[in-house]
Amino acid sequence: MSIGTGVVLFVIGAILAFAVNVDVEWVNLDLIGYILMGAGVVVFLIGIILLVRKRQSISTTHTSVDPANGEQLTRRTTSADDQPL
């Protein structure tokens, strides 16, 4: 979702900076457009970083025989490790 938000911010900023030719005395639309474009790039990059970040999980299986009745017992454990970039 953050990737799409970044693209939307960038597009709105580009429209304000390059396509809108309205003179408003109390606000500079070009500057607001450039600020929105910069914010869009930052949000897009954060979204890419969060998407690329992977979680590694280690699964272990232990098999043993129950001494009381001779049945095979299986125990599975999974542990997750976060891998920062």
Coordinates of C-alpha atoms in Angstrom, one line a residue, residues 47 49 78:
G47 CA 7.6 0.6 0.8
I49 CA 12.5 -1.7 1.7
T78 CA 9.6 -23.6 14.0

